[in-house]
Amino acid sequence: AIKAASVKYDPLEHEARNREVTHAILEWGCPFAIYWQFYCNEPRGHGYQGFWLVNDKAEKLPLYHTFKDYYAELSEFIAATKKASGQTSSKTQIQEFAVNYFK
């Protein structure tokens, strides 16, 4: 994960860089990745690094929405595949969907 501090706390750059990392991980073949810090849990006064999806002001950042939208669209994709073919999406189909989503 790319911390917000490394992109000068620019929320759009934070989202873009983490999207690139996620794309590379999924393209490599990792079936999933975990983004460690949902909320800002860094102590005040020690300099926030920014491994968060929701910052210390309770603001949902663009990366939060990227992941939320991904899971919603993935669920729709899986349901549509099941409806069309009667079968569950394969690992390859899900990987292709994920890699394309994070491009």
CSV table of N, CA and C in Angstrom, one decimal:
chain,number,residue,atom,x,y,z
A,1,ALA,N,0.8,-1.2,0.0
A,1,ALA,CA,0.0,0.0,0.0
A,1,ALA,C,0.9,1.2,0.0
A,2,ILE,N,0.4,2.3,-0.6
A,2,ILE,CA,1.1,3.5,-0.7
A,2,ILE,C,0.5,4.4,0.4
A,3,LYS,N,1.3,5.0,1.2
A,3,LYS,CA,0.8,5.9,2.3
A,3,LYS,C,0.5,7.3,1.7
A,4,ALA,N,-0.4,7.9,2.3
A,4,ALA,CA,-0.8,9.3,1.9
A,4,ALA,C,0.4,10.3,2.0
A,5,ALA,N,1.2,10.1,3.0
A,5,ALA,CA,2.4,11.0,3.2
A,5,ALA,C,3.3,10.9,2.0
A,6,SER,N,3.4,9.8,1.3
A,6,SER,CA,4.4,9.7,0.2
A,6,SER,C,3.9,10.4,-1.0
A,7,VAL,N,2.6,10.9,-1.0
A,7,VAL,CA,2.1,11.6,-2.1
A,7,VAL,C,1.6,13.0,-1.6
A,8,LYS,N,2.2,13.5,-0.6
A,8,LYS,CA,1.9,14.8,0.0
A,8,LYS,C,0.4,14.9,0.4
A,9,TYR,N,-0.2,13.8,0.8
A,9,TYR,CA,-1.6,13.8,1.3
A,9,TYR,C,-2.6,14.1,0.2
A,10,ASP,N,-2.2,14.0,-1.0
A,10,ASP,CA,-3.2,14.3,-2.2
A,10,ASP,C,-4.1,13.1,-2.3
A,11,PRO,N,-5.4,13.2,-2.0
A,11,PRO,CA,-6.3,12.0,-2.0
A,11,PRO,C,-6.4,11.4,-3.4
A,12,LEU,N,-6.4,12.2,-4.5
A,12,LEU,CA,-6.5,11.6,-5.8
A,12,LEU,C,-5.2,10.9,-6.2
A,13,GLU,N,-4.1,11.4,-5.8
A,13,GLU,CA,-2.8,10.7,-6.1
A,13,GLU,C,-2.7,9.4,-5.3
A,14,HIS,N,-3.1,9.5,-4.0
A,14,HIS,CA,-3.2,8.4,-3.2
A,14,HIS,C,-4.0,7.2,-3.8
A,15,GLU,N,-5.1,7.6,-4.3
A,15,GLU,CA,-6.0,6.6,-4.9
A,15,GLU,C,-5.3,6.0,-6.2
A,16,ALA,N,-4.8,6.9,-7.0
A,16,ALA,CA,-4.2,6.4,-8.3
A,16,ALA,C,-3.0,5.5,-8.0
A,17,ARG,N,-2.1,5.8,-7.1
A,17,ARG,CA,-1.0,5.0,-6.8
A,17,ARG,C,-1.4,3.7,-6.2
A,18,ASN,N,-2.4,3.7,-5.3
A,18,ASN,CA,-2.8,2.4,-4.8
A,18,ASN,C,-3.6,1.6,-5.8
A,19,ARG,N,-4.3,2.2,-6.7
A,19,ARG,CA,-4.9,1.5,-7.8
A,19,ARG,C,-3.8,0.8,-8.7
A,20,GLU,N,-2.7,1.4,-8.9
A,20,GLU,CA,-1.6,0.8,-9.7
A,20,GLU,C,-1.1,-0.4,-8.9
A,21,VAL,N,-0.9,-0.2,-7.6
A,21,VAL,CA,-0.3,-1.4,-6.8
A,21,VAL,C,-1.3,-2.5,-6.8
A,22,THR,N,-2.6,-2.2,-6.7
A,22,THR,CA,-3.6,-3.3,-6.7
A,22,THR,C,-3.7,-4.0,-8.0
A,23,HIS,N,-3.6,-3.2,-9.1
A,23,HIS,CA,-3.6,-3.8,-10.4
A,23,HIS,C,-2.4,-4.7,-10.6
A,24,ALA,N,-1.2,-4.3,-10.2
A,24,ALA,CA,0.0,-5.2,-10.3
A,24,ALA,C,-0.2,-6.4,-9.5
A,25,ILE,N,-0.7,-6.4,-8.3
A,25,ILE,CA,-0.8,-7.5,-7.5
A,25,ILE,C,-1.8,-8.5,-8.1
A,26,LEU,N,-2.9,-8.0,-8.6
A,26,LEU,CA,-3.9,-8.9,-9.2
A,26,LEU,C,-3.5,-9.5,-10.5
A,27,GLU,N,-2.8,-8.6,-11.3
A,27,GLU,CA,-2.3,-9.1,-12.6
A,27,GLU,C,-1.2,-10.2,-12.4
A,28,TRP,N,-0.4,-10.1,-11.4
A,28,TRP,CA,0.6,-11.1,-11.0
A,28,TRP,C,-0.1,-12.4,-10.7
A,29,GLY,N,-1.3,-12.4,-10.2
A,29,GLY,CA,-2.0,-13.6,-9.9
A,29,GLY,C,-2.4,-13.8,-8.5
A,30,CYS,N,-2.1,-12.8,-7.6
A,30,CYS,CA,-2.6,-12.9,-6.2
A,30,CYS,C,-4.1,-12.9,-6.2
A,31,PRO,N,-4.8,-13.8,-5.5
A,31,PRO,CA,-6.2,-13.8,-5.6
A,31,PRO,C,-6.9,-12.7,-4.9
A,32,PHE,N,-6.2,-12.1,-3.9
A,32,PHE,CA,-6.8,-10.9,-3.2
A,32,PHE,C,-5.6,-10.2,-2.4
A,33,ALA,N,-5.9,-9.0,-2.0
A,33,ALA,CA,-5.0,-8.2,-1.2
A,33,ALA,C,-5.8,-7.6,-0.1
A,34,ILE,N,-5.2,-7.3,1.0
A,34,ILE,CA,-5.8,-6.7,2.1
A,34,ILE,C,-5.2,-5.3,2.3
A,35,TYR,N,-6.1,-4.3,2.4
A,35,TYR,CA,-5.6,-3.0,2.7
A,35,TYR,C,-5.7,-2.8,4.2
A,36,TRP,N,-4.6,-2.7,4.9
A,36,TRP,CA,-4.5,-2.9,6.3
A,36,TRP,C,-5.4,-1.9,7.1
A,37,GLN,N,-5.3,-0.6,6.9
A,37,GLN,CA,-5.8,0.4,7.8
A,37,GLN,C,-7.1,1.1,7.2
A,38,PHE,N,-8.2,0.7,7.7
A,38,PHE,CA,-9.5,1.3,7.2
A,38,PHE,C,-9.6,2.7,7.8
A,39,TYR,N,-9.5,2.9,9.1
A,39,TYR,CA,-9.6,4.2,9.7
A,39,TYR,C,-8.2,4.7,10.1
A,40,CYS,N,-8.1,6.0,10.2
A,40,CYS,CA,-6.8,6.5,10.7
A,40,CYS,C,-6.7,6.1,12.2
A,41,ASN,N,-5.7,5.3,12.5
A,41,ASN,CA,-5.5,4.9,13.8
A,41,ASN,C,-4.1,5.3,14.3
A,42,GLU,N,-3.5,6.3,13.7
A,42,GLU,CA,-2.2,6.7,14.1
A,42,GLU,C,-2.3,7.8,15.2
A,43,PRO,N,-1.4,7.7,16.1
A,43,PRO,CA,-1.6,8.7,17.2
A,43,PRO,C,-1.3,10.1,16.8
A,44,ARG,N,-2.1,11.0,17.3
A,44,ARG,CA,-2.0,12.4,17.0
A,44,ARG,C,-0.7,12.9,17.6
A,45,GLY,N,-0.1,13.9,16.8
A,45,GLY,CA,1.2,14.5,17.2
A,45,GLY,C,2.4,13.7,16.8
A,46,HIS,N,2.2,12.5,16.2
A,46,HIS,CA,3.4,11.7,15.8
A,46,HIS,C,3.6,11.7,14.3
A,47,GLY,N,2.8,12.5,13.6
A,47,GLY,CA,2.9,12.6,12.2
A,47,GLY,C,2.2,11.4,11.5
A,48,TYR,N,1.0,11.7,10.9
A,48,TYR,CA,0.2,10.7,10.2
A,48,TYR,C,1.0,10.3,9.0
A,49,GLN,N,1.0,9.0,8.7
A,49,GLN,CA,1.6,8.5,7.5
A,49,GLN,C,0.5,8.3,6.4
A,50,GLY,N,-0.7,8.0,6.9
A,50,GLY,CA,-1.8,8.0,5.9
A,50,GLY,C,-2.1,6.6,5.3
A,51,PHE,N,-2.0,5.6,6.1
A,51,PHE,CA,-2.5,4.2,5.6
A,51,PHE,C,-3.9,4.1,5.9
A,52,TRP,N,-4.8,4.8,5.3
A,52,TRP,CA,-6.2,4.8,5.6
A,52,TRP,C,-7.1,4.9,4.4
A,53,LEU,N,-8.3,4.6,4.7
A,53,LEU,CA,-9.4,4.8,3.7
A,53,LEU,C,-10.4,5.8,4.2
A,54,VAL,N,-10.4,6.0,5.5
A,54,VAL,CA,-11.2,7.1,6.2
A,54,VAL,C,-10.2,7.8,7.1
A,55,ASN,N,-10.0,9.1,6.8
A,55,ASN,CA,-9.0,9.8,7.5
A,55,ASN,C,-9.4,10.2,8.9
A,56,ASP,N,-8.6,11.0,9.6
A,56,ASP,CA,-8.8,11.4,11.0
A,56,ASP,C,-10.0,12.4,11.2
A,57,LYS,N,-10.5,12.9,10.0
A,57,LYS,CA,-11.6,13.8,10.1
A,57,LYS,C,-12.9,13.0,9.7
A,58,ALA,N,-12.8,11.7,9.7
A,58,ALA,CA,-13.9,10.8,9.3
A,58,ALA,C,-14.4,11.0,7.9
A,59,GLU,N,-13.5,11.5,7.0
A,59,GLU,CA,-13.8,11.6,5.6
A,59,GLU,C,-13.4,10.4,4.8
A,60,LYS,N,-14.4,9.8,4.0
A,60,LYS,CA,-14.1,8.7,3.2
A,60,LYS,C,-13.3,9.2,2.0
A,61,LEU,N,-12.1,8.7,1.8
A,61,LEU,CA,-11.3,9.2,0.7
A,61,LEU,C,-11.6,8.4,-0.6
A,62,PRO,N,-11.1,9.0,-1.7
A,62,PRO,CA,-11.3,8.3,-3.0
A,62,PRO,C,-11.0,6.8,-3.1
A,63,LEU,N,-9.9,6.4,-2.4
A,63,LEU,CA,-9.6,5.0,-2.4
A,63,LEU,C,-10.7,4.2,-1.7
A,64,TYR,N,-11.3,4.7,-0.7
A,64,TYR,CA,-12.4,4.0,-0.1
A,64,TYR,C,-13.5,3.7,-1.1
A,65,HIS,N,-13.9,4.7,-1.9
A,65,HIS,CA,-14.9,4.6,-2.9
A,65,HIS,C,-14.5,3.6,-4.0
A,66,THR,N,-13.2,3.7,-4.4
A,66,THR,CA,-12.7,2.7,-5.4
A,66,THR,C,-12.9,1.3,-4.9
A,67,PHE,N,-12.5,1.0,-3.7
A,67,PHE,CA,-12.7,-0.4,-3.2
A,67,PHE,C,-14.2,-0.7,-3.0
A,68,LYS,N,-15.0,0.2,-2.5
A,68,LYS,CA,-16.4,-0.1,-2.3
A,68,LYS,C,-17.1,-0.3,-3.6
A,69,ASP,N,-16.8,0.5,-4.6
A,69,ASP,CA,-17.4,0.3,-5.9
A,69,ASP,C,-16.9,-1.0,-6.6
A,70,TYR,N,-15.7,-1.3,-6.4
A,70,TYR,CA,-15.1,-2.6,-7.0
A,70,TYR,C,-15.9,-3.8,-6.4
A,71,TYR,N,-16.1,-3.8,-5.1
A,71,TYR,CA,-16.8,-5.0,-4.6
A,71,TYR,C,-18.3,-5.0,-5.0
A,72,ALA,N,-18.9,-3.9,-5.2
A,72,ALA,CA,-20.3,-3.8,-5.7
A,72,ALA,C,-20.3,-4.3,-7.2
A,73,GLU,N,-19.4,-3.9,-8.0
A,73,GLU,CA,-19.4,-4.3,-9.4
A,73,GLU,C,-19.0,-5.7,-9.6
A,74,LEU,N,-18.1,-6.2,-8.7
A,74,LEU,CA,-17.7,-7.6,-8.8
A,74,LEU,C,-18.9,-8.5,-8.4
A,75,SER,N,-19.6,-8.1,-7.4
A,75,SER,CA,-20.8,-8.9,-7.0
A,75,SER,C,-21.8,-8.9,-8.2
A,76,GLU,N,-22.0,-7.8,-8.9
A,76,GLU,CA,-22.9,-7.8,-10.0
A,76,GLU,C,-22.4,-8.7,-11.1
A,77,PHE,N,-21.1,-8.6,-11.4
A,77,PHE,CA,-20.4,-9.5,-12.4
A,77,PHE,C,-20.7,-10.9,-12.1
A,78,ILE,N,-20.4,-11.3,-10.9
A,78,ILE,CA,-20.6,-12.7,-10.5
A,78,ILE,C,-22.1,-13.2,-10.6
A,79,ALA,N,-23.0,-12.3,-10.2
A,79,ALA,CA,-24.4,-12.6,-10.3
A,79,ALA,C,-24.8,-12.7,-11.8
A,80,ALA,N,-24.3,-11.9,-12.6
A,80,ALA,CA,-24.7,-11.9,-14.1
A,80,ALA,C,-24.1,-13.1,-14.7
A,81,THR,N,-22.9,-13.5,-14.4
A,81,THR,CA,-22.3,-14.7,-14.9
A,81,THR,C,-23.1,-16.0,-14.5
A,82,LYS,N,-23.5,-16.0,-13.3
A,82,LYS,CA,-24.3,-17.1,-12.8
A,82,LYS,C,-25.7,-17.2,-13.5
A,83,LYS,N,-26.3,-16.0,-13.7
A,83,LYS,CA,-27.6,-16.0,-14.4
A,83,LYS,C,-27.4,-16.4,-15.9
A,84,ALA,N,-26.4,-16.0,-16.5
A,84,ALA,CA,-26.2,-16.2,-17.9
A,84,ALA,C,-25.8,-17.7,-18.2
A,85,SER,N,-24.9,-18.3,-17.4
A,85,SER,CA,-24.4,-19.6,-17.6
A,85,SER,C,-24.9,-20.7,-16.7
A,86,GLY,N,-25.5,-20.2,-15.6
A,86,GLY,CA,-25.9,-21.2,-14.5
A,86,GLY,C,-24.7,-21.7,-13.7
A,87,GLN,N,-23.5,-21.1,-13.9
A,87,GLN,CA,-22.3,-21.6,-13.2
A,87,GLN,C,-21.7,-20.4,-12.5
A,88,THR,N,-21.0,-20.7,-11.4
A,88,THR,CA,-20.2,-19.7,-10.7
A,88,THR,C,-19.1,-19.2,-11.5
A,89,SER,N,-18.7,-17.9,-11.4
A,89,SER,CA,-17.6,-17.4,-12.2
A,89,SER,C,-16.3,-18.1,-11.8
A,90,SER,N,-15.5,-18.4,-12.8
A,90,SER,CA,-14.2,-19.1,-12.5
A,90,SER,C,-13.2,-18.1,-11.9
A,91,LYS,N,-12.1,-18.7,-11.4
A,91,LYS,CA,-11.0,-17.8,-10.9
A,91,LYS,C,-10.5,-17.0,-12.0
A,92,THR,N,-10.3,-17.5,-13.2
A,92,THR,CA,-9.8,-16.7,-14.3
A,92,THR,C,-10.7,-15.6,-14.7
A,93,GLN,N,-12.0,-15.8,-14.7
A,93,GLN,CA,-13.0,-14.8,-15.0
A,93,GLN,C,-12.9,-13.6,-14.0
A,94,ILE,N,-12.8,-14.0,-12.7
A,94,ILE,CA,-12.8,-13.0,-11.7
A,94,ILE,C,-11.5,-12.2,-11.7
A,95,GLN,N,-10.4,-12.9,-12.0
A,95,GLN,CA,-9.1,-12.2,-12.1
A,95,GLN,C,-9.1,-11.3,-13.3
A,96,GLU,N,-9.6,-11.7,-14.4
A,96,GLU,CA,-9.7,-10.8,-15.6
A,96,GLU,C,-10.6,-9.5,-15.3
A,97,PHE,N,-11.7,-9.8,-14.6
A,97,PHE,CA,-12.6,-8.6,-14.2
A,97,PHE,C,-11.8,-7.7,-13.3
A,98,ALA,N,-11.1,-8.2,-12.3
A,98,ALA,CA,-10.4,-7.4,-11.3
A,98,ALA,C,-9.3,-6.6,-12.0
A,99,VAL,N,-8.5,-7.3,-12.8
A,99,VAL,CA,-7.3,-6.6,-13.5
A,99,VAL,C,-7.9,-5.5,-14.3
A,100,ASN,N,-8.9,-5.7,-15.1
A,100,ASN,CA,-9.5,-4.7,-15.9
A,100,ASN,C,-10.1,-3.5,-15.1
A,101,TYR,N,-10.7,-3.9,-14.0
A,101,TYR,CA,-11.3,-2.8,-13.1
A,101,TYR,C,-10.2,-1.8,-12.6
A,102,PHE,N,-9.0,-2.4,-12.2
A,102,PHE,CA,-8.0,-1.6,-11.6
A,102,PHE,C,-7.0,-0.9,-12.6
A,103,LYS,N,-7.3,-1.1,-13.9
A,103,LYS,CA,-6.4,-0.5,-14.9
A,103,LYS,C,-6.6,1.0,-14.8
